[in-house]
mmCIF file of C-alpha atoms in Angstrom:
data_model
loop_
_atom_site.group_PDB
_atom_site.id
_atom_site.type_symbol
_atom_site.label_atom_id
_atom_site.label_comp_id
_atom_site.label_asym_id
_atom_site.label_seq_id
_atom_site.Cartn_x
_atom_site.Cartn_y
_atom_site.Cartn_z
ATOM 1 C CA UNK A 1 0.000 0.000 0.000
ATOM 2 C CA UNK A 2 0.970 3.646 -0.365
ATOM 3 C CA UNK A 3 3.095 5.472 2.178
ATOM 4 C CA UNK A 4 0.685 8.507 2.180
ATOM 5 C CA UNK A 5 -2.365 8.013 4.374
ATOM 6 C CA UNK A 6 -5.772 8.767 2.900
ATOM 7 C CA UNK A 7 -6.311 11.665 5.333
ATOM 8 C CA UNK A 8 -3.231 13.445 3.922
ATOM 9 C CA UNK A 9 -4.537 12.949 0.387
ATOM 10 C CA UNK A 10 -7.944 14.384 1.323
ATOM 11 C CA UNK A 11 -6.251 17.308 3.090
ATOM 12 C CA UNK A 12 -4.136 17.983 -0.009
ATOM 13 C CA UNK A 13 -7.232 17.898 -2.270
ATOM 14 C CA UNK A 14 -9.177 20.248 0.013
ATOM 15 C CA UNK A 15 -6.203 22.635 0.114
ATOM 16 C CA UNK A 16 -5.948 22.679 -3.688
ATOM 17 C CA UNK A 17 -9.712 23.273 -4.049
ATOM 18 C CA UNK A 18 -9.675 26.111 -1.495
ATOM 19 C CA UNK A 19 -6.646 27.707 -3.136
ATOM 20 C CA UNK A 20 -8.406 27.557 -6.503
ATOM 21 C CA UNK A 21 -11.566 29.130 -5.073
ATOM 22 C CA UNK A 22 -9.606 31.925 -3.388
ATOM 23 C CA UNK A 23 -7.634 32.665 -6.555
ATOM 24 C CA UNK A 24 -10.861 32.714 -8.617
ATOM 25 C CA UNK A 25 -12.378 35.290 -6.215
ATOM 26 C CA UNK A 26 -9.197 37.376 -6.304
ATOM 27 C CA UNK A 27 -9.124 37.320 -10.115
ATOM 28 C CA UNK A 28 -12.837 38.291 -10.325
ATOM 29 C CA UNK A 29 -12.404 41.174 -7.854
ATOM 30 C CA UNK A 30 -9.296 42.386 -9.664
ATOM 31 C CA UNK A 31 -11.220 42.410 -12.938
ATOM 32 C CA UNK A 32 -14.051 44.405 -11.298
ATOM 33 C CA UNK A 33 -11.588 46.946 -9.915
ATOM 34 C CA UNK A 34 -9.842 47.357 -13.268
ATOM 35 C CA UNK A 35 -13.174 47.678 -15.099
ATOM 36 C CA UNK A 36 -14.412 50.299 -12.623
ATOM 37 C CA UNK A 37 -11.146 52.223 -12.903
ATOM 38 C CA UNK A 38 -11.355 52.210 -16.716
ATOM 39 C CA UNK A 39 -14.950 53.512 -16.648
ATOM 40 C CA UNK A 40 -14.025 56.291 -14.208
ATOM 41 C CA UNK A 41 -10.966 57.228 -16.260
ATOM 42 C CA UNK A 42 -13.078 57.429 -19.430
ATOM 43 C CA UNK A 43 -15.708 59.593 -17.700
ATOM 44 C CA UNK A 44 -13.026 61.954 -16.374
ATOM 45 C CA UNK A 45 -11.403 62.105 -19.799
ATOM 46 C CA UNK A 46 -14.743 63.041 -21.398
ATOM 47 C CA UNK A 47 -15.298 65.751 -18.798
ATOM 48 C CA UNK A 48 -11.828 67.179 -19.318
ATOM 49 C CA UNK A 49 -12.226 67.248 -23.076
ATOM 50 C CA UNK A 50 -15.638 68.968 -22.935
ATOM 51 C CA UNK A 51 -15.561 72.736 -22.580
ATOM 52 C CA UNK A 52 -18.228 75.296 -23.357
ATOM 53 C CA UNK A 53 -18.001 79.078 -23.138
ATOM 54 C CA UNK A 54 -21.162 81.120 -22.768
ATOM 55 C CA UNK A 55 -20.202 84.218 -24.752
ATOM 56 C CA UNK A 56 -23.192 86.548 -24.850
ATOM 57 C CA UNK A 57 -26.940 86.711 -24.460
ATOM 58 C CA UNK A 58 -29.868 89.083 -24.558
ATOM 59 C CA UNK A 59 -33.641 89.159 -24.184
ATOM 60 C CA UNK A 60 -35.520 88.946 -27.501
ATOM 61 C CA UNK A 61 -39.162 90.102 -27.448
ATOM 62 C CA UNK A 62 -40.051 88.263 -30.646
ATOM 63 C CA UNK A 63 -39.306 84.838 -29.125
ATOM 64 C CA UNK A 64 -40.368 85.900 -25.614
ATOM 65 C CA UNK A 65 -37.081 84.622 -24.261
ATOM 66 C CA UNK A 66 -33.325 84.822 -24.415
ATOM 67 C CA UNK A 67 -30.824 84.296 -27.188
ATOM 68 C CA UNK A 68 -27.582 82.762 -25.858
ATOM 69 C CA UNK A 69 -24.333 82.296 -27.792
ATOM 70 C CA UNK A 70 -22.262 79.266 -26.744
ATOM 71 C CA UNK A 71 -18.867 78.254 -28.158
ATOM 72 C CA UNK A 72 -17.624 74.656 -27.975
ATOM 73 C CA UNK A 73 -13.928 75.129 -27.252
ATOM 74 C CA UNK A 74 -13.322 71.572 -26.073
ATOM 75 C CA UNK A 75 -12.564 68.423 -28.036
ATOM 76 C CA UNK A 76 -15.918 66.623 -27.720
ATOM 77 C CA UNK A 77 -18.927 66.907 -30.024
ATOM 78 C CA UNK A 78 -22.308 67.481 -28.411
ATOM 79 C CA UNK A 79 -24.697 65.300 -30.371
ATOM 80 C CA UNK A 80 -28.471 65.672 -30.603
ATOM 81 C CA UNK A 81 -28.785 62.808 -28.105
ATOM 82 C CA UNK A 82 -26.666 64.604 -25.508
ATOM 83 C CA UNK A 83 -28.406 67.920 -26.191
ATOM 84 C CA UNK A 84 -31.787 66.320 -25.481
ATOM 85 C CA UNK A 85 -30.521 65.486 -21.973
ATOM 86 C CA UNK A 86 -28.911 68.896 -21.369
ATOM 87 C CA UNK A 87 -30.600 71.367 -19.027
ATOM 88 C CA UNK A 88 -30.353 75.142 -18.946
ATOM 89 C CA UNK A 89 -30.954 77.262 -15.867
ATOM 90 C CA UNK A 90 -31.545 80.968 -16.375
ATOM 91 C CA UNK A 91 -32.561 83.797 -14.088
ATOM 92 C CA UNK A 92 -31.625 87.111 -12.577
ATOM 93 C CA UNK A 93 -28.528 86.999 -10.401
ATOM 94 C CA UNK A 94 -30.396 87.904 -7.203
ATOM 95 C CA UNK A 95 -33.230 85.378 -7.438
ATOM 96 C CA UNK A 96 -33.921 81.742 -8.059
ATOM 97 C CA UNK A 97 -32.981 80.198 -11.348
ATOM 98 C CA UNK A 98 -35.631 78.806 -13.689
ATOM 99 C CA UNK A 99 -35.151 75.360 -15.222
ATOM 100 C CA UNK A 100 -35.502 74.723 -18.978
ATOM 101 C CA UNK A 101 -35.548 71.397 -20.808
ATOM 102 C CA UNK A 102 -34.610 70.749 -24.425
ATOM 103 C CA UNK A 103 -37.397 70.713 -26.987
ATOM 104 C CA UNK A 104 -36.487 70.870 -30.662
ATOM 105 C CA UNK A 105 -39.725 72.737 -31.436
ATOM 106 C CA UNK A 106 -39.312 75.281 -28.637
ATOM 107 C CA UNK A 107 -42.123 76.541 -26.434
ATOM 108 C CA UNK A 108 -42.485 78.142 -23.026
ATOM 109 C CA UNK A 109 -40.238 76.530 -20.412
ATOM 110 C CA UNK A 110 -37.936 74.934 -22.999
ATOM 111 C CA UNK A 111 -34.820 75.694 -24.996
ATOM 112 C CA UNK A 112 -33.546 74.698 -28.419
ATOM 113 C CA UNK A 113 -30.676 75.291 -30.809
ATOM 114 C CA UNK A 114 -31.649 77.913 -33.360
ATOM 115 C CA UNK A 115 -28.524 77.454 -35.478
ATOM 116 C CA UNK A 116 -24.943 76.269 -35.278
ATOM 117 C CA UNK A 117 -22.232 78.297 -36.984
ATOM 118 C CA UNK A 118 -19.333 76.073 -38.001
ATOM 119 C CA UNK A 119 -21.184 72.751 -38.220
ATOM 120 C CA UNK A 120 -23.343 71.277 -40.939
ATOM 121 C CA UNK A 121 -24.563 68.110 -39.225
ATOM 122 C CA UNK A 122 -26.750 69.502 -36.415
ATOM 123 C CA UNK A 123 -24.214 68.687 -33.720
ATOM 124 C CA UNK A 124 -22.214 71.205 -31.725
ATOM 125 C CA UNK A 125 -18.670 70.372 -32.814
ATOM 126 C CA UNK A 126 -15.404 71.740 -31.421
ATOM 127 C CA UNK A 127 -14.880 75.290 -32.657
ATOM 128 C CA UNK A 128 -18.518 75.883 -33.525
ATOM 129 C CA UNK A 129 -20.843 78.481 -32.039
ATOM 130 C CA UNK A 130 -24.398 77.546 -31.122
ATOM 131 C CA UNK A 131 -27.176 80.115 -31.054
ATOM 132 C CA UNK A 132 -29.587 78.903 -28.371
ATOM 133 C CA UNK A 133 -33.113 80.119 -27.739
ATOM 134 C CA UNK A 134 -34.390 79.875 -24.161
ATOM 135 C CA UNK A 135 -38.147 80.448 -24.048
ATOM 136 C CA UNK A 136 -38.526 82.057 -20.621
ATOM 137 C CA UNK A 137 -41.748 84.002 -21.074
ATOM 138 C CA UNK A 138 -40.230 86.671 -18.836
ATOM 139 C CA UNK A 139 -37.480 89.256 -19.076
ATOM 140 C CA UNK A 140 -34.984 88.864 -16.210
ATOM 141 C CA UNK A 141 -33.291 92.139 -17.122
ATOM 142 C CA UNK A 142 -29.974 93.010 -18.715
ATOM 143 C CA UNK A 143 -27.905 91.184 -16.093
ATOM 144 C CA UNK A 144 -28.698 87.498 -15.735
ATOM 145 C CA UNK A 145 -27.035 84.141 -15.051
ATOM 146 C CA UNK A 146 -26.957 81.153 -17.398
ATOM 147 C CA UNK A 147 -25.997 77.641 -16.329
ATOM 148 C CA UNK A 148 -25.702 74.793 -18.829
ATOM 149 C CA UNK A 149 -25.768 71.318 -17.266
ATOM 150 C CA UNK A 150 -24.545 68.513 -19.534
ATOM 151 C CA UNK A 151 -25.579 64.860 -19.159
ATOM 152 C CA UNK A 152 -22.060 63.925 -17.992
ATOM 153 C CA UNK A 153 -22.539 66.071 -14.877
ATOM 154 C CA UNK A 154 -20.453 68.976 -16.060
ATOM 155 C CA UNK A 155 -21.844 72.506 -15.683
ATOM 156 C CA UNK A 156 -20.862 75.796 -17.284
ATOM 157 C CA UNK A 157 -22.012 79.046 -15.710
ATOM 158 C CA UNK A 158 -21.790 82.682 -16.753
ATOM 159 C CA UNK A 159 -23.217 85.988 -15.606
ATOM 160 C CA UNK A 160 -24.128 88.000 -18.669
ATOM 161 C CA UNK A 161 -24.624 91.719 -18.859
ATOM 162 C CA UNK A 162 -26.240 92.586 -22.153
ATOM 163 C CA UNK A 163 -26.513 96.057 -23.608
ATOM 164 C CA UNK A 164 -29.759 97.855 -22.702
#
């Protein structure tokens, strides 16, 4: 008969099985950590490469709202899909901001892109200027604040003083 007792063989098998289970858990957790890190790094990269500048704005009686000029000086294109999930806040600097959602057709309480200078595909591309209509239904005066909140969590804010 063999020199190794059966209890030693069973102990060796159990040890090998436990080591395999532990290494499988470690490999799975390592993969989850790496995947999470890659997703966070991509999100941060997108935020760093997105940059908007709110250049100018004024109240326009004919649309019963504000005309806002926004330049994309980042490296990311804002597509129609991302614009549909973008929010604009607008109001006087000493009061609460009003919230406006995207609606391609416009209408009270919404905003839309009137035209894009420097793009021919309907997207706001790097280097282009978007002319945005915000249908407020009220004139907040010549000094007002605009905040643009993108779907990636990034916000761009500007206090604008338009000519009377």
